C-alpha cells in the first residue's frame, strides 16, 4: 500500500471499529451539546463535522494522572524500622486518536519540546506520546474564533499528526505522514488513494482561504514589548475576566500542572493534575507572597508564554495553535487573537516610526 488511501463514507465507522479491536481508539463523541474525545464504542454518536469542545490533550496528558502509588511500611516490633513501597504507573496502552484537528495535533508538538526534547524527558508524557497514533481530520470550515493561519498553521497542517484525513464528497482521503500512519493503511477495506490527492488538496486550499487572520498578516508574529510591559493596557483588556481558568483547561497548548499526594492512612498516590496560570493560587508562594496577584498580570503571563517566552526558548515557535477554543468558550468573551492583534499592530507602528 502506498502512503495514501481512500475509504468510502459508508465504510468509515467500520474502519474505526476495526482499529478499535487492536488499540484503544479515541474519537470525538457527542455528549449533550458538547463534543468530547472518548474511547470508541458502537453505541456512541461520533461527531466529525466540528472541532471537539475540549482539546484531545488529555489523551496524552491526562487531566488527573496517578504517577505512582506508595505504601508506608512500618514494623510494629521495631518502630524505628520504616520503609516505603512504590508502585510506578508507567504502562501505557496503544492508542489511536482519530478526528483531532490539525491545530490539536500541532498542540502536541508544543508539549513535545519541554516534555520530550530535553535531557530529562517526562516519562509519562513521552510514554503515552510514543504509544499514540494521531489521525487528524482536515477542517471543512473554520469555526468561530479559529485563527490557525495567523500562527503558522492551517486547517490541513501536517505538523504533529501521523496521518491526515480529508473528507471528500464520497469518502475520506487518508495521507500517511509517519511510520505509525503507514501502519494504519494496512487495515482492510481501504482503496488506493493517489487518484484523490488533487481533489483533497483543492478542498484544503479552499478552507485555508476562509480562516480569519486577525494578526500575523505579514509573516512572523511580532509582539510589541513596549505595549506588553504596559500594565494599563492589560488592566483594560482584562477588566471583565472572571479568573475561571476555562481558557487554560480547553487549550491544546497549555501544559502546566500541579502535584498532590492523596493520602489514606499509610498508603496513597502521587497525582499530577492540570493547573493553569489564570488561577490566583498558581503562583502563590508558601510565604503568602504572590508575584502575580492581579488577573491582568496572569493573562499577561499567559500571552507572554505563548507569544514571547516560548518562542524565545524554541527558535521562534509560537505556543498557540490558533484553535480558538479560549475565544469561543470564554464566558465573558476575552479574545486572545484581538489582544495579540493589538500587540502586533503596536509593534508594526513602532517599526514604522523608527
Ligand atoms: S484553528 Fe484551523 S485547524 Fe483548528 S479547527 Fe479551526 S480551522 Fe481547523
Ligand atoms: S476563560 Fe475568560 S474569564 Fe475565564 S480565565 Fe480565561 S479569560 Fe478569564
Ligand atoms: S491560546 Fe486559545 S487559541 Fe491559542 S491554542 Fe490556546 S485555546 Fe487555542
CSV table of C-alpha atoms and ligand atoms in Angstrom, one decimal, residues 147 251-253 302 306 320-326 336, ligand 3:
chain,number,residue,atom,x,y,z
A,147,UNK,CA,-7.1,31.7,13.7
A,251,UNK,CA,-6.2,25.0,25.4
A,252,UNK,CA,-4.3,22.3,23.5
A,253,UNK,CA,-1.0,24.0,24.2
A,302,UNK,CA,-0.4,33.6,29.5
A,306,UNK,CA,2.7,31.7,24.1
A,320,UNK,CA,-0.6,28.9,20.5
A,321,UNK,CA,-2.1,26.9,17.6
A,322,UNK,CA,-5.0,29.2,17.0
A,323,UNK,CA,-7.7,26.7,17.8
A,324,UNK,CA,-9.9,29.5,19.1
A,325,UNK,CA,-11.4,27.5,22.0
A,326,UNK,CA,-10.4,30.1,24.5
A,336,UNK,CA,-6.6,36.5,22.7
B,3,LIG,S1,-4.4,30.2,23.5
B,3,LIG,FE1,-6.6,29.9,22.8
B,3,LIG,S2,-6.4,29.8,20.6
B,3,LIG,FE2,-4.3,29.6,21.4
B,3,LIG,S3,-4.1,27.3,21.5
B,3,LIG,FE3,-4.8,28.0,23.5
B,3,LIG,S4,-7.1,27.8,23.4
B,3,LIG,FE4,-6.3,27.7,21.3
